């Protein structure tokens, strides 16, 4: 699959809702009810990060059992991560940054990649490789909405999903920018609600997020 076709898939995923939840899941048994709650609340694209041993099992369960969910994989660092996530059923991949090895692996994979960038030079490098949709990470520590807004004029070809330090209250600052398609956030699936199985609480957080636009 060409990079352009993969970028079109990334775009369609990012346009599903104003927020992509960034999930750290400790127990794969929580994956399906959590994802169903997010979808019910209007948030279908879900990024499950590779930060716990349960992540790949969680991705597989969501991909197989949750109608309407578009499950992706986050914290992708290597070709091995891409292969494992694709095999588990992920529909998109997200990386915190980039390396030549990861970009080469993404070229050879059918799994669409949303690569991370935090500087104008990184954005330009990714643009040369055919990437028009990027993750801006870590969004708040790297300069927040003011830095991202400053890139809109010199880098109009690129659209961002800022992630890192964003909350329900600060998300509108980013979503108002012309070069932002959505934001990523961990506030939709807090650890205490996952641990306690508070699926109605997660659905309520998803509804709040979905209403941002």
Tab-separated table of C-alpha atoms in Angstrom:
chain	number	residue	atom	x	y	z
A	1	UNK	CA	0.000	0.000	0.000
A	2	UNK	CA	1.337	3.436	-0.912
A	3	UNK	CA	2.193	6.043	1.713
A	4	UNK	CA	-0.533	8.270	0.271
A	5	UNK	CA	-3.205	5.592	0.703
A	6	UNK	CA	-2.006	4.921	4.242
A	7	UNK	CA	-2.154	8.643	4.999
A	8	UNK	CA	-5.744	8.737	3.729
A	9	UNK	CA	-6.585	5.934	6.163
A	10	UNK	CA	-4.940	7.870	9.000
A	11	UNK	CA	-6.922	10.968	8.063
A	12	UNK	CA	-10.247	9.124	8.013
A	13	UNK	CA	-9.490	7.651	11.442
A	14	UNK	CA	-8.491	10.976	12.978
A	15	UNK	CA	-11.640	12.633	11.643
A	16	UNK	CA	-13.955	10.183	13.405
A	17	UNK	CA	-14.072	12.264	16.610
A	18	UNK	CA	-12.348	15.282	18.174
A	19	UNK	CA	-10.436	13.104	20.650
A	20	UNK	CA	-8.476	9.861	20.352
A	21	UNK	CA	-8.194	8.284	23.809
A	22	UNK	CA	-4.677	7.191	24.727
A	23	UNK	CA	-5.133	4.062	26.822
A	24	UNK	CA	-2.757	2.368	29.237
A	25	UNK	CA	-4.430	-0.929	30.065
A	26	UNK	CA	-3.171	-3.235	32.796
A	27	UNK	CA	-5.795	-5.991	32.479
A	28	UNK	CA	-6.835	-7.226	29.033
A	29	UNK	CA	-10.199	-8.297	30.458
A	30	UNK	CA	-11.092	-4.616	30.728
A	31	UNK	CA	-10.464	-3.945	27.025
A	32	UNK	CA	-13.831	-4.920	25.561
A	33	UNK	CA	-16.154	-3.190	28.071
A	34	UNK	CA	-13.921	-0.109	28.010
A	35	UNK	CA	-13.996	0.065	24.214
A	36	UNK	CA	-17.754	-0.462	24.128
A	37	UNK	CA	-18.178	2.418	26.569
A	38	UNK	CA	-16.003	4.697	24.429
A	39	UNK	CA	-17.874	3.809	21.239
A	40	UNK	CA	-21.221	4.307	22.972
A	41	UNK	CA	-20.030	7.755	24.018
A	42	UNK	CA	-19.133	8.721	20.447
A	43	UNK	CA	-15.394	7.984	20.482
A	44	UNK	CA	-14.650	5.120	18.046
A	45	UNK	CA	-10.890	5.509	17.421
A	46	UNK	CA	-8.923	4.106	20.367
A	47	UNK	CA	-5.140	4.076	20.818
A	48	UNK	CA	-3.932	1.269	23.103
A	49	UNK	CA	-0.331	1.944	24.069
A	50	UNK	CA	2.360	-0.728	24.187
A	51	UNK	CA	3.278	0.197	27.737
A	52	UNK	CA	1.977	-2.916	29.482
A	53	UNK	CA	2.108	-6.671	28.842
A	54	UNK	CA	-1.689	-6.652	28.353
A	55	UNK	CA	-1.646	-4.263	25.394
A	56	UNK	CA	-1.539	-6.689	22.453
A	57	UNK	CA	-4.187	-8.971	23.972
A	58	UNK	CA	-6.346	-5.890	24.563
A	59	UNK	CA	-5.963	-4.783	20.940
A	60	UNK	CA	-6.860	-8.255	19.685
A	61	UNK	CA	-9.976	-8.425	21.885
A	62	UNK	CA	-11.211	-4.994	20.812
A	63	UNK	CA	-10.573	-5.717	17.139
A	64	UNK	CA	-12.499	-8.982	17.302
A	65	UNK	CA	-15.354	-8.114	19.654
A	66	UNK	CA	-16.227	-4.414	19.622
A	67	UNK	CA	-18.407	-3.302	16.744
A	68	UNK	CA	-17.716	0.258	15.653
A	69	UNK	CA	-14.301	0.490	17.292
A	70	UNK	CA	-11.221	1.423	15.279
A	71	UNK	CA	-8.423	0.197	17.489
A	72	UNK	CA	-4.871	1.383	17.053
A	73	UNK	CA	-1.560	0.820	18.760
A	74	UNK	CA	0.508	3.487	20.486
A	75	UNK	CA	4.102	3.760	21.710
A	76	UNK	CA	5.345	1.966	18.601
A	77	UNK	CA	9.145	2.052	18.612
A	78	UNK	CA	10.306	-0.634	16.183
A	79	UNK	CA	9.537	-2.885	13.256
A	80	UNK	CA	8.808	-5.651	15.761
A	81	UNK	CA	6.127	-3.492	17.391
A	82	UNK	CA	4.520	-2.800	14.015
A	83	UNK	CA	4.406	-6.475	13.094
A	84	UNK	CA	2.981	-7.562	16.435
A	85	UNK	CA	0.312	-4.856	16.424
A	86	UNK	CA	-0.725	-5.603	12.841
A	87	UNK	CA	-1.026	-9.292	13.691
A	88	UNK	CA	-3.173	-8.419	16.730
A	89	UNK	CA	-5.613	-6.519	14.537
A	90	UNK	CA	-4.614	-2.878	14.982
A	91	UNK	CA	-5.896	-0.549	12.272
A	92	UNK	CA	-3.369	2.237	12.813
A	93	UNK	CA	-0.105	2.823	14.659
A	94	UNK	CA	1.208	5.821	16.592
A	95	UNK	CA	4.805	6.553	17.565
A	96	UNK	CA	6.125	9.133	20.064
A	97	UNK	CA	8.899	10.098	17.646
A	98	UNK	CA	10.629	8.600	14.647
A	99	UNK	CA	13.788	6.791	13.655
A	100	UNK	CA	15.055	5.798	10.208
A	101	UNK	CA	14.470	2.147	11.062
A	102	UNK	CA	10.874	2.711	12.104
A	103	UNK	CA	10.108	4.748	8.984
A	104	UNK	CA	11.630	2.051	6.766
A	105	UNK	CA	9.543	-0.583	8.544
A	106	UNK	CA	6.415	1.540	8.115
A	107	UNK	CA	7.119	1.799	4.388
A	108	UNK	CA	7.100	-2.004	4.210
A	109	UNK	CA	3.980	-2.425	6.377
A	110	UNK	CA	0.302	-2.067	5.473
A	111	UNK	CA	-0.360	-0.647	8.949
A	112	UNK	CA	-0.799	3.140	8.628
A	113	UNK	CA	1.518	5.134	10.882
A	114	UNK	CA	0.914	8.435	12.678
A	115	UNK	CA	4.486	9.424	13.550
A	116	UNK	CA	5.410	11.835	16.314
A	117	UNK	CA	7.253	15.134	15.916
A	118	UNK	CA	8.161	17.910	18.346
A	119	UNK	CA	10.262	20.276	16.184
A	120	UNK	CA	9.907	21.976	12.812
A	121	UNK	CA	12.918	20.022	11.539
A	122	UNK	CA	11.247	16.708	12.428
A	123	UNK	CA	8.069	17.845	10.709
A	124	UNK	CA	10.020	18.733	7.551
A	125	UNK	CA	11.801	15.366	7.586
A	126	UNK	CA	8.516	13.504	7.837
A	127	UNK	CA	6.966	15.655	5.142
A	128	UNK	CA	9.793	14.594	2.821
A	129	UNK	CA	8.880	10.963	3.554
A	130	UNK	CA	5.263	11.577	2.522
A	131	UNK	CA	3.649	12.108	5.929
A	132	UNK	CA	1.011	14.855	6.023
A	133	UNK	CA	-0.631	13.777	9.293
A	134	UNK	CA	1.544	13.809	12.390
A	135	UNK	CA	1.304	13.474	16.128
A	136	UNK	CA	2.629	16.551	17.959
A	137	UNK	CA	4.184	15.094	21.096
A	138	UNK	CA	4.594	15.914	23.908
A	139	UNK	CA	2.206	18.717	23.044
A	140	UNK	CA	2.157	20.846	26.183
A	141	UNK	CA	5.827	20.469	27.234
A	142	UNK	CA	6.978	20.994	23.629
A	143	UNK	CA	5.300	24.385	23.305
A	144	UNK	CA	1.554	23.820	23.389
A	145	UNK	CA	-1.019	25.355	21.103
A	146	UNK	CA	1.045	28.514	20.561
A	147	UNK	CA	3.920	26.611	18.945
A	148	UNK	CA	1.557	24.468	16.905
A	149	UNK	CA	-0.331	27.549	15.740
A	150	UNK	CA	2.934	29.166	14.678
A	151	UNK	CA	3.620	26.230	12.352
A	152	UNK	CA	0.339	26.654	10.465
A	153	UNK	CA	1.669	29.331	8.120
A	154	UNK	CA	5.141	27.960	7.171
A	155	UNK	CA	4.003	24.300	7.200
A	156	UNK	CA	0.435	24.402	5.835
A	157	UNK	CA	0.725	20.946	4.262
A	158	UNK	CA	0.805	19.224	7.653
A	159	UNK	CA	-2.094	18.444	9.982
A	160	UNK	CA	-1.571	17.391	13.598
A	161	UNK	CA	-3.033	15.319	16.386
A	162	UNK	CA	-1.426	16.942	19.444
A	163	UNK	CA	-1.025	14.606	22.413
A	164	UNK	CA	0.619	14.948	25.807
A	165	UNK	CA	-0.641	16.989	28.737
A	166	UNK	CA	-3.979	17.881	27.102
A	167	UNK	CA	-7.184	17.866	29.160
A	168	UNK	CA	-10.878	18.399	28.503
A	169	UNK	CA	-10.484	22.050	29.436
A	170	UNK	CA	-7.400	22.718	27.297
A	171	UNK	CA	-8.436	20.661	24.259
A	172	UNK	CA	-10.452	23.510	22.658
A	173	UNK	CA	-7.290	25.662	22.463
A	174	UNK	CA	-5.787	23.040	20.165
A	175	UNK	CA	-8.963	22.106	18.289
A	176	UNK	CA	-9.472	25.726	17.269
A	177	UNK	CA	-6.226	25.711	15.275
A	178	UNK	CA	-6.451	25.312	11.480
A	179	UNK	CA	-3.746	22.627	11.438
A	180	UNK	CA	-5.292	20.377	14.117
A	181	UNK	CA	-7.677	17.556	13.193
A	182	UNK	CA	-8.145	16.088	16.686
A	183	UNK	CA	-6.292	15.681	19.988
A	184	UNK	CA	-5.070	12.662	21.895
A	185	UNK	CA	-5.794	12.359	25.585
A	186	UNK	CA	-5.530	9.940	28.473
A	187	UNK	CA	-8.258	11.595	30.543
A	188	UNK	CA	-11.033	9.494	28.972
A	189	UNK	CA	-9.774	6.254	30.507
A	190	UNK	CA	-8.331	7.093	33.945
A	191	UNK	CA	-6.668	4.254	35.814
A	192	UNK	CA	-9.168	4.280	38.685
A	193	UNK	CA	-12.168	3.879	36.370
A	194	UNK	CA	-10.473	1.033	34.512
A	195	UNK	CA	-9.496	-0.650	37.746
A	196	UNK	CA	-13.005	-0.338	39.194
A	197	UNK	CA	-14.838	-1.231	35.994
A	198	UNK	CA	-16.641	2.099	35.880
A	199	UNK	CA	-17.783	1.776	32.280
A	200	UNK	CA	-20.659	4.230	32.644
A	201	UNK	CA	-18.157	6.787	33.933
A	202	UNK	CA	-15.920	6.217	30.912
A	203	UNK	CA	-18.918	6.545	28.591
A	204	UNK	CA	-19.774	9.877	30.232
A	205	UNK	CA	-16.199	11.122	29.723
A	206	UNK	CA	-16.396	10.017	26.086
A	207	UNK	CA	-19.632	11.949	25.557
A	208	UNK	CA	-18.006	15.091	26.959
A	209	UNK	CA	-15.057	14.630	24.593
A	210	UNK	CA	-17.238	13.904	21.573
A	211	UNK	CA	-19.129	17.149	22.201
A	212	UNK	CA	-15.984	19.277	21.878
A	213	UNK	CA	-16.949	19.860	18.240
